[in-house]
């Protein structure tokens, strides 16, 4: 019901109408009891049509009224009179920003002074748990004295009844100016608010950036001819850089604005408090006559990196390494990199965006993402040229490896040992195939693990139908779910992964692995039903670790992602005549190549990983659980490379560890405090790991992959030429010394399956010790028993003879160490370190790691001192991934 000057509502006398909005009308009024002028907002009756809505509105309004800040308009009261609901607010004599921003923007000094005050008020509200959700120039008033006040704070947030999207909560219902008012509100919405998704304080940061943009340049960051086109601009385009509209703007200010306006909330300022501090810094720089923008950029440039602590042996070693690397590279034919188009990020969200699949027409990208909460992988689809991702799946279990159907209408993906199909624009999922007792998609590091036939009738994938079977290649009908094995894994081989049908339907390729690092690409001609024709062909040798592959659109070759014997990978073009050439487009950890059939585009996943070695206090022989923050965990080996697998020497004075600082893994030694880091081996570009000390501390054993197999080596702990102690042709891995130093235990597939063997430390005849599938051997501290693991758990076997005994059942025990009277073992989910007291049988979680601390390729990445008072472990301090796009790929 409209009110006029002189009307009364409760104790308030109406003086004049200030404005009308979608939530009601605002009047200037006088409080007859207190004699002060107030702003009276009369709420539209249809906004409170139920008692539940009214109860929640009152509850939230009370919370907003508790805000007491000089830059926030205070809510004095909330009431009801004769069925009319109203809010009483502080009256501010002044003008809103939309009334005072001139063409070309405000003066720089005013931009900063107003913005600092607004950010201060915003920070106070966020700390109180209140989010504005309608921040715009019309809701920021500047008093006649220059004081900034935020208006309507919390109203949009308070009105967020879960059945109402944010778009509706800020709509202006004034019939005379409805279109303009809607655009005025929509122009400042964050992408998540524009899509009616859940919002938090970072949504206000985006809106603040849009307001700041307009204050600085006098134009809106996002505009359109209609509400829909404006929303599309927010979701799909970046605003024109503010420096192009005003070249005199300080560079730090334009960077600040751009950071506020990032599409991904995780890449914006995370708090208004930090935003305010940055604005104050810019203001102080200007007021003090500070450096120009270019000078400031130089002043704030990061200092040069300090020289690394580790030292490598002489220049001759470096030359030898260079020679090995050069020879390896020259073995590649046609090694000139292809000149492709520009490379740019496709996604830069928080967490892990992985397993990209570019649509056949090159216009969309499907991928797995663990989401803003970094808690579970789901399948998302996004337009390649920009916009927010559409979430297709919402199951509690992780979803992986989306693959487009040839017509672009459906996606296939993996979940819980099953294959699902879903419409590409979202809809009802259909489970196509399930291996309840086996595994499908067993290795997320492999790419192209799911591929459609050219006509869409079949899918090819890798998996194992029963527990304990190796992964092989399977074909399933996309209509009936009928499936059949497509390959036969040769005896003594490890697995087959990454199958892919050629676009012309004539061939199937996949990766066949002898062991972890020895993999080859295999080609098999097929008929129209996917049945093999003729013999298999190996397109590569087994001398490298091929992580993934993708067909070229013309079916005449492949793109390979190949690990360079460290964590780093590179991509190569492999032709069907077996010639290769490096693409030369990236030198990091690049995985999951995906090519469009049209549009000349390639997408891939780029990972960022930094692993360092830490020391923490152990429990001792009699201690119990301890919180991580009470373990005194401290880094001892740090670099930008991957430092892992620490092993403490028997006297506790030195560490040996594995690092890919040369671009591939080599053994290193250092003091137990991280000093005097020295490269121990220089064996060239291949993979090696699992360093273990001899009991006298004079030698170190390790495994090394070469020529399609792996062997055990030993090297003097003070340097020298490593000696191979096992022969060729088998998978010999994970060595450890006997307590008397006479033997080296190791795991090997010499008997057809992995079991424990031993060899004299100086070399000689081998002896098989187990025959029930076993890995990871360690002799007990007293030298009486041999410990090892298999799929059932941790076992011990008396070295004097007798039957093995199951020590721990059903644990993830590929990572364990023996010390004193205890077994220490790692658990990956959640990441923690557990202890089993062998004398009492007591088992407990000693501590839980805040970051991933175990599990790099299954390596033993922790070591415990003999007195159980020191534990060394490798911790992944950074692990994330983004998706990249190559334009004009050819």
PDB file of N, CA, C and O in Angstrom, residues 466-523:
ATOM      1  N   UNK A 466      37.691 -60.037 -12.838  1.00  0.00           N
ATOM      2  CA  UNK A 466      37.775 -60.663 -11.530  1.00  0.00           C
ATOM      3  C   UNK A 466      38.956 -60.089 -10.756  1.00  0.00           C
ATOM      4  O   UNK A 466      39.951 -59.655 -11.344  1.00  0.00           O
ATOM      5  N   UNK A 467      38.835 -60.125  -9.442  1.00  0.00           N
ATOM      6  CA  UNK A 467      39.905 -59.617  -8.581  1.00  0.00           C
ATOM      7  C   UNK A 467      41.189 -60.414  -8.808  1.00  0.00           C
ATOM      8  O   UNK A 467      41.160 -61.639  -8.951  1.00  0.00           O
ATOM      9  N   UNK A 468      42.294 -59.711  -8.825  1.00  0.00           N
ATOM     10  CA  UNK A 468      43.579 -60.347  -8.998  1.00  0.00           C
ATOM     11  C   UNK A 468      44.005 -60.531 -10.433  1.00  0.00           C
ATOM     12  O   UNK A 468      45.167 -60.843 -10.706  1.00  0.00           O
ATOM     13  N   UNK A 469      43.086 -60.344 -11.395  1.00  0.00           N
ATOM     14  CA  UNK A 469      43.450 -60.445 -12.800  1.00  0.00           C
ATOM     15  C   UNK A 469      44.136 -59.167 -13.265  1.00  0.00           C
ATOM     16  O   UNK A 469      43.835 -58.082 -12.771  1.00  0.00           O
ATOM     17  N   UNK A 470      45.034 -59.253 -14.232  1.00  0.00           N
ATOM     18  CA  UNK A 470      45.626 -58.030 -14.780  1.00  0.00           C
ATOM     19  C   UNK A 470      44.632 -57.314 -15.694  1.00  0.00           C
ATOM     20  O   UNK A 470      43.686 -57.921 -16.217  1.00  0.00           O
ATOM     21  N   UNK A 471      44.855 -56.043 -15.891  1.00  0.00           N
ATOM     22  CA  UNK A 471      44.010 -55.248 -16.767  1.00  0.00           C
ATOM     23  C   UNK A 471      44.281 -55.601 -18.227  1.00  0.00           C
ATOM     24  O   UNK A 471      45.435 -55.624 -18.662  1.00  0.00           O
ATOM     25  N   UNK A 472      43.218 -55.876 -18.980  1.00  0.00           N
ATOM     26  CA  UNK A 472      43.323 -56.141 -20.414  1.00  0.00           C
ATOM     27  C   UNK A 472      42.266 -55.313 -21.141  1.00  0.00           C
ATOM     28  O   UNK A 472      41.521 -54.556 -20.524  1.00  0.00           O
ATOM     29  N   UNK A 473      42.192 -55.471 -22.454  1.00  0.00           N
ATOM     30  CA  UNK A 473      41.301 -54.650 -23.278  1.00  0.00           C
ATOM     31  C   UNK A 473      39.990 -55.395 -23.526  1.00  0.00           C
ATOM     32  O   UNK A 473      39.982 -56.572 -23.866  1.00  0.00           O
ATOM     33  N   UNK A 474      38.877 -54.657 -23.368  1.00  0.00           N
ATOM     34  CA  UNK A 474      37.533 -55.201 -23.532  1.00  0.00           C
ATOM     35  C   UNK A 474      36.726 -54.320 -24.486  1.00  0.00           C
ATOM     36  O   UNK A 474      37.004 -53.125 -24.617  1.00  0.00           O
ATOM     37  N   UNK A 475      35.712 -54.932 -25.120  1.00  0.00           N
ATOM     38  CA  UNK A 475      34.785 -54.201 -25.995  1.00  0.00           C
ATOM     39  C   UNK A 475      33.371 -54.476 -25.501  1.00  0.00           C
ATOM     40  O   UNK A 475      33.022 -55.619 -25.171  1.00  0.00           O
ATOM     41  N   UNK A 476      32.526 -53.426 -25.428  1.00  0.00           N
ATOM     42  CA  UNK A 476      31.155 -53.560 -24.953  1.00  0.00           C
ATOM     43  C   UNK A 476      30.220 -52.869 -25.933  1.00  0.00           C
ATOM     44  O   UNK A 476      30.535 -51.802 -26.469  1.00  0.00           O
ATOM     45  N   UNK A 477      29.055 -53.459 -26.171  1.00  0.00           N
ATOM     46  CA  UNK A 477      28.027 -52.850 -27.005  1.00  0.00           C
ATOM     47  C   UNK A 477      27.376 -51.694 -26.252  1.00  0.00           C
ATOM     48  O   UNK A 477      26.985 -51.845 -25.092  1.00  0.00           O
ATOM     49  N   UNK A 478      27.226 -50.544 -26.904  1.00  0.00           N
ATOM     50  CA  UNK A 478      26.615 -49.386 -26.252  1.00  0.00           C
ATOM     51  C   UNK A 478      25.107 -49.516 -26.131  1.00  0.00           C
ATOM     52  O   UNK A 478      24.475 -48.702 -25.452  1.00  0.00           O
ATOM     53  N   UNK A 479      24.524 -50.505 -26.768  1.00  0.00           N
ATOM     54  CA  UNK A 479      23.076 -50.724 -26.662  1.00  0.00           C
ATOM     55  C   UNK A 479      22.747 -51.846 -25.685  1.00  0.00           C
ATOM     56  O   UNK A 479      21.982 -51.670 -24.744  1.00  0.00           O
ATOM     57  N   UNK A 480      23.345 -53.022 -25.894  1.00  0.00           N
ATOM     58  CA  UNK A 480      22.975 -54.188 -25.094  1.00  0.00           C
ATOM     59  C   UNK A 480      23.826 -54.373 -23.848  1.00  0.00           C
ATOM     60  O   UNK A 480      23.411 -55.054 -22.906  1.00  0.00           O
ATOM     61  N   UNK A 481      25.032 -53.817 -23.812  1.00  0.00           N
ATOM     62  CA  UNK A 481      25.939 -54.055 -22.699  1.00  0.00           C
ATOM     63  C   UNK A 481      26.701 -55.360 -22.820  1.00  0.00           C
ATOM     64  O   UNK A 481      27.497 -55.703 -21.928  1.00  0.00           O
ATOM     65  N   UNK A 482      26.466 -56.123 -23.894  1.00  0.00           N
ATOM     66  CA  UNK A 482      27.233 -57.351 -24.108  1.00  0.00           C
ATOM     67  C   UNK A 482      28.705 -56.994 -24.297  1.00  0.00           C
ATOM     68  O   UNK A 482      29.040 -56.037 -24.987  1.00  0.00           O
ATOM     69  N   UNK A 483      29.595 -57.820 -23.720  1.00  0.00           N
ATOM     70  CA  UNK A 483      30.998 -57.473 -23.748  1.00  0.00           C
ATOM     71  C   UNK A 483      31.856 -58.713 -23.974  1.00  0.00           C
ATOM     72  O   UNK A 483      31.431 -59.840 -23.718  1.00  0.00           O
ATOM     73  N   UNK A 484      33.068 -58.444 -24.444  1.00  0.00           N
ATOM     74  CA  UNK A 484      33.999 -59.540 -24.716  1.00  0.00           C
ATOM     75  C   UNK A 484      35.419 -59.025 -24.569  1.00  0.00           C
ATOM     76  O   UNK A 484      35.695 -57.833 -24.728  1.00  0.00           O
ATOM     77  N   UNK A 485      36.329 -59.932 -24.249  1.00  0.00           N
ATOM     78  CA  UNK A 485      37.740 -59.579 -24.160  1.00  0.00           C
ATOM     79  C   UNK A 485      38.300 -59.411 -25.576  1.00  0.00           C
ATOM     80  O   UNK A 485      38.033 -60.237 -26.452  1.00  0.00           O
ATOM     81  N   UNK A 486      39.065 -58.341 -25.791  1.00  0.00           N
ATOM     82  CA  UNK A 486      39.565 -58.040 -27.124  1.00  0.00           C
ATOM     83  C   UNK A 486      41.025 -58.415 -27.310  1.00  0.00           C
ATOM     84  O   UNK A 486      41.495 -58.461 -28.455  1.00  0.00           O
ATOM     85  N   UNK A 487      41.759 -58.645 -26.224  1.00  0.00           N
ATOM     86  CA  UNK A 487      43.185 -58.943 -26.324  1.00  0.00           C
ATOM     87  C   UNK A 487      43.549 -60.072 -25.382  1.00  0.00           C
ATOM     88  O   UNK A 487      42.796 -60.421 -24.465  1.00  0.00           O
ATOM     89  N   UNK A 488      44.718 -60.632 -25.605  1.00  0.00           N
ATOM     90  CA  UNK A 488      45.283 -61.645 -24.717  1.00  0.00           C
ATOM     91  C   UNK A 488      46.629 -61.143 -24.222  1.00  0.00           C
ATOM     92  O   UNK A 488      47.581 -60.999 -25.005  1.00  0.00           O
ATOM     93  N   UNK A 489      46.720 -60.879 -22.928  1.00  0.00           N
ATOM     94  CA  UNK A 489      47.953 -60.364 -22.344  1.00  0.00           C
ATOM     95  C   UNK A 489      48.989 -61.485 -22.298  1.00  0.00           C
ATOM     96  O   UNK A 489      48.739 -62.545 -21.726  1.00  0.00           O
ATOM     97  N   UNK A 490      50.175 -61.266 -22.890  1.00  0.00           N
ATOM     98  CA  UNK A 490      51.211 -62.313 -22.841  1.00  0.00           C
ATOM     99  C   UNK A 490      51.631 -62.611 -21.398  1.00  0.00           C
ATOM    100  O   UNK A 490      51.577 -61.754 -20.520  1.00  0.00           O
ATOM    101  N   UNK A 491      52.063 -63.817 -21.172  1.00  0.00           N
ATOM    102  CA  UNK A 491      52.523 -64.235 -19.856  1.00  0.00           C
ATOM    103  C   UNK A 491      53.689 -63.371 -19.400  1.00  0.00           C
ATOM    104  O   UNK A 491      54.548 -63.011 -20.202  1.00  0.00           O
ATOM    105  N   UNK A 492      53.703 -63.035 -18.147  1.00  0.00           N
ATOM    106  CA  UNK A 492      54.718 -62.234 -17.464  1.00  0.00           C
ATOM    107  C   UNK A 492      54.587 -60.745 -17.738  1.00  0.00           C
ATOM    108  O   UNK A 492      55.363 -59.947 -17.211  1.00  0.00           O
ATOM    109  N   UNK A 493      53.618 -60.317 -18.564  1.00  0.00           N
ATOM    110  CA  UNK A 493      53.391 -58.886 -18.752  1.00  0.00           C
ATOM    111  C   UNK A 493      52.488 -58.361 -17.637  1.00  0.00           C
ATOM    112  O   UNK A 493      51.711 -59.099 -17.036  1.00  0.00           O
ATOM    113  N   UNK A 494      52.592 -57.055 -17.407  1.00  0.00           N
ATOM    114  CA  UNK A 494      51.898 -56.446 -16.266  1.00  0.00           C
ATOM    115  C   UNK A 494      50.459 -56.102 -16.559  1.00  0.00           C
ATOM    116  O   UNK A 494      49.549 -56.454 -15.790  1.00  0.00           O
ATOM    117  N   UNK A 495      50.174 -55.402 -17.673  1.00  0.00           N
ATOM    118  CA  UNK A 495      48.814 -54.908 -17.914  1.00  0.00           C
ATOM    119  C   UNK A 495      48.713 -54.333 -19.318  1.00  0.00           C
ATOM    120  O   UNK A 495      49.719 -54.091 -20.004  1.00  0.00           O
ATOM    121  N   UNK A 496      47.463 -54.074 -19.726  1.00  0.00           N
ATOM    122  CA  UNK A 496      47.158 -53.332 -20.944  1.00  0.00           C
ATOM    123  C   UNK A 496      46.210 -52.198 -20.595  1.00  0.00           C
ATOM    124  O   UNK A 496      45.247 -52.397 -19.834  1.00  0.00           O
ATOM    125  N   UNK A 497      46.472 -51.011 -21.138  1.00  0.00           N
ATOM    126  CA  UNK A 497      45.669 -49.831 -20.807  1.00  0.00           C
ATOM    127  C   UNK A 497      45.480 -48.963 -22.041  1.00  0.00           C
ATOM    128  O   UNK A 497      46.032 -49.235 -23.106  1.00  0.00           O
ATOM    129  N   UNK A 498      44.693 -47.917 -21.873  1.00  0.00           N
ATOM    130  CA  UNK A 498      44.564 -46.804 -22.825  1.00  0.00           C
ATOM    131  C   UNK A 498      44.158 -47.229 -24.225  1.00  0.00           C
ATOM    132  O   UNK A 498      44.767 -46.819 -25.218  1.00  0.00           O
ATOM    133  N   UNK A 499      43.103 -48.030 -24.400  1.00  0.00           N
ATOM    134  CA  UNK A 499      42.694 -48.418 -25.750  1.00  0.00           C
ATOM    135  C   UNK A 499      41.999 -47.276 -26.477  1.00  0.00           C
ATOM    136  O   UNK A 499      41.357 -46.428 -25.862  1.00  0.00           O
ATOM    137  N   UNK A 500      42.110 -47.264 -27.792  1.00  0.00           N
ATOM    138  CA  UNK A 500      41.445 -46.230 -28.590  1.00  0.00           C
ATOM    139  C   UNK A 500      41.183 -46.743 -29.995  1.00  0.00           C
ATOM    140  O   UNK A 500      42.099 -47.213 -30.676  1.00  0.00           O
ATOM    141  N   UNK A 501      39.908 -46.658 -30.455  1.00  0.00           N
ATOM    142  CA  UNK A 501      39.565 -46.948 -31.841  1.00  0.00           C
ATOM    143  C   UNK A 501      40.013 -45.787 -32.725  1.00  0.00           C
ATOM    144  O   UNK A 501      39.908 -44.619 -32.345  1.00  0.00           O
ATOM    145  N   UNK A 502      40.516 -46.099 -33.921  1.00  0.00           N
ATOM    146  CA  UNK A 502      40.874 -45.044 -34.865  1.00  0.00           C
ATOM    147  C   UNK A 502      39.601 -44.394 -35.402  1.00  0.00           C
ATOM    148  O   UNK A 502      38.540 -45.034 -35.494  1.00  0.00           O
ATOM    149  N   UNK A 503      39.673 -43.111 -35.776  1.00  0.00           N
ATOM    150  CA  UNK A 503      38.476 -42.428 -36.289  1.00  0.00           C
ATOM    151  C   UNK A 503      37.868 -43.094 -37.518  1.00  0.00           C
ATOM    152  O   UNK A 503      36.652 -43.024 -37.718  1.00  0.00           O
ATOM    153  N   UNK A 504      38.696 -43.764 -38.360  1.00  0.00           N
ATOM    154  CA  UNK A 504      38.144 -44.413 -39.540  1.00  0.00           C
ATOM    155  C   UNK A 504      37.637 -45.827 -39.254  1.00  0.00           C
ATOM    156  O   UNK A 504      37.139 -46.507 -40.158  1.00  0.00           O
ATOM    157  N   UNK A 505      37.766 -46.287 -38.004  1.00  0.00           N
ATOM    158  CA  UNK A 505      37.228 -47.588 -37.614  1.00  0.00           C
ATOM    159  C   UNK A 505      38.045 -48.780 -38.028  1.00  0.00           C
ATOM    160  O   UNK A 505      37.602 -49.920 -37.850  1.00  0.00           O
ATOM    161  N   UNK A 506      39.242 -48.577 -38.575  1.00  0.00           N
ATOM    162  CA  UNK A 506      40.011 -49.702 -39.102  1.00  0.00           C
ATOM    163  C   UNK A 506      41.013 -50.287 -38.123  1.00  0.00           C
ATOM    164  O   UNK A 506      41.488 -51.396 -38.329  1.00  0.00           O
ATOM    165  N   UNK A 507      41.350 -49.545 -37.057  1.00  0.00           N
ATOM    166  CA  UNK A 507      42.392 -50.011 -36.146  1.00  0.00           C
ATOM    167  C   UNK A 507      42.033 -49.739 -34.698  1.00  0.00           C
ATOM    168  O   UNK A 507      41.249 -48.842 -34.383  1.00  0.00           O
ATOM    169  N   UNK A 508      42.652 -50.522 -33.836  1.00  0.00           N
ATOM    170  CA  UNK A 508      42.598 -50.330 -32.395  1.00  0.00           C
ATOM    171  C   UNK A 508      44.032 -50.260 -31.891  1.00  0.00           C
ATOM    172  O   UNK A 508      44.866 -51.082 -32.281  1.00  0.00           O
ATOM    173  N   UNK A 509      44.330 -49.275 -31.041  1.00  0.00           N
ATOM    174  CA  UNK A 509      45.642 -49.212 -30.405  1.00  0.00           C
ATOM    175  C   UNK A 509      45.460 -49.245 -28.893  1.00  0.00           C
ATOM    176  O   UNK A 509      44.399 -48.897 -28.368  1.00  0.00           O
ATOM    177  N   UNK A 510      46.512 -49.672 -28.198  1.00  0.00           N
ATOM    178  CA  UNK A 510      46.505 -49.684 -26.741  1.00  0.00           C
ATOM    179  C   UNK A 510      47.941 -49.734 -26.257  1.00  0.00           C
ATOM    180  O   UNK A 510      48.880 -49.924 -27.052  1.00  0.00           O
ATOM    181  N   UNK A 511      48.133 -49.536 -24.968  1.00  0.00           N
ATOM    182  CA  UNK A 511      49.455 -49.583 -24.350  1.00  0.00           C
ATOM    183  C   UNK A 511      49.599 -50.919 -23.623  1.00  0.00           C
ATOM    184  O   UNK A 511      48.726 -51.292 -22.832  1.00  0.00           O
ATOM    185  N   UNK A 512      50.693 -51.614 -23.892  1.00  0.00           N
ATOM    186  CA  UNK A 512      50.974 -52.880 -23.194  1.00  0.00           C
ATOM    187  C   UNK A 512      52.226 -52.677 -22.342  1.00  0.00           C
ATOM    188  O   UNK A 512      53.227 -52.154 -22.829  1.00  0.00           O
ATOM    189  N   UNK A 513      52.151 -53.065 -21.082  1.00  0.00           N
ATOM    190  CA  UNK A 513      53.223 -52.810 -20.127  1.00  0.00           C
ATOM    191  C   UNK A 513      53.882 -54.106 -19.688  1.00  0.00           C
ATOM    192  O   UNK A 513      53.196 -55.038 -19.252  1.00  0.00           O
ATOM    193  N   UNK A 514      55.210 -54.134 -19.781  1.00  0.00           N
ATOM    194  CA  UNK A 514      55.959 -55.222 -19.157  1.00  0.00           C
ATOM    195  C   UNK A 514      56.072 -54.989 -17.655  1.00  0.00           C
ATOM    196  O   UNK A 514      56.024 -55.924 -16.870  1.00  0.00           O
ATOM    197  N   UNK A 515      56.288 -53.729 -17.297  1.00  0.00           N
ATOM    198  CA  UNK A 515      56.332 -53.333 -15.900  1.00  0.00           C
ATOM    199  C   UNK A 515      55.964 -51.859 -15.848  1.00  0.00           C
ATOM    200  O   UNK A 515      55.502 -51.283 -16.842  1.00  0.00           O
ATOM    201  N   UNK A 516      56.167 -51.221 -14.701  1.00  0.00           N
ATOM    202  CA  UNK A 516      55.706 -49.850 -14.516  1.00  0.00           C
ATOM    203  C   UNK A 516      56.282 -48.897 -15.543  1.00  0.00           C
ATOM    204  O   UNK A 516      55.583 -48.016 -16.060  1.00  0.00           O
ATOM    205  N   UNK A 517      57.562 -49.050 -15.904  1.00  0.00           N
ATOM    206  CA  UNK A 517      58.234 -48.097 -16.769  1.00  0.00           C
ATOM    207  C   UNK A 517      58.466 -48.612 -18.184  1.00  0.00           C
ATOM    208  O   UNK A 517      58.964 -47.869 -19.028  1.00  0.00           O
ATOM    209  N   UNK A 518      58.146 -49.843 -18.459  1.00  0.00           N
ATOM    210  CA  UNK A 518      58.454 -50.431 -19.767  1.00  0.00           C
ATOM    211  C   UNK A 518      57.154 -50.706 -20.507  1.00  0.00           C
ATOM    212  O   UNK A 518      56.487 -51.719 -20.275  1.00  0.00           O
ATOM    213  N   UNK A 519      56.800 -49.767 -21.425  1.00  0.00           N
ATOM    214  CA  UNK A 519      55.504 -49.835 -22.091  1.00  0.00           C
ATOM    215  C   UNK A 519      55.676 -49.579 -23.581  1.00  0.00           C
ATOM    216  O   UNK A 519      56.521 -48.797 -23.984  1.00  0.00           O
ATOM    217  N   UNK A 520      54.835 -50.219 -24.385  1.00  0.00           N
ATOM    218  CA  UNK A 520      54.868 -50.046 -25.828  1.00  0.00           C
ATOM    219  C   UNK A 520      53.457 -49.823 -26.345  1.00  0.00           C
ATOM    220  O   UNK A 520      52.463 -50.222 -25.717  1.00  0.00           O
ATOM    221  N   UNK A 521      53.361 -49.187 -27.527  1.00  0.00           N
ATOM    222  CA  UNK A 521      52.078 -48.999 -28.207  1.00  0.00           C
ATOM    223  C   UNK A 521      51.868 -50.162 -29.163  1.00  0.00           C
ATOM    224  O   UNK A 521      52.750 -50.474 -29.981  1.00  0.00           O
ATOM    225  N   UNK A 522      50.712 -50.806 -29.057  1.00  0.00           N
ATOM    226  CA  UNK A 522      50.389 -51.960 -29.883  1.00  0.00           C
ATOM    227  C   UNK A 522      49.225 -51.603 -30.804  1.00  0.00           C
ATOM    228  O   UNK A 522      48.224 -51.019 -30.364  1.00  0.00           O
ATOM    229  N   UNK A 523      49.348 -51.949 -32.087  1.00  0.00           N
ATOM    230  CA  UNK A 523      48.316 -51.688 -33.097  1.00  0.00           C
ATOM    231  C   UNK A 523      47.687 -52.999 -33.524  1.00  0.00           C
ATOM    232  O   UNK A 523      48.381 -53.977 -33.797  1.00  0.00           O
TER     233      UNK A 523
END
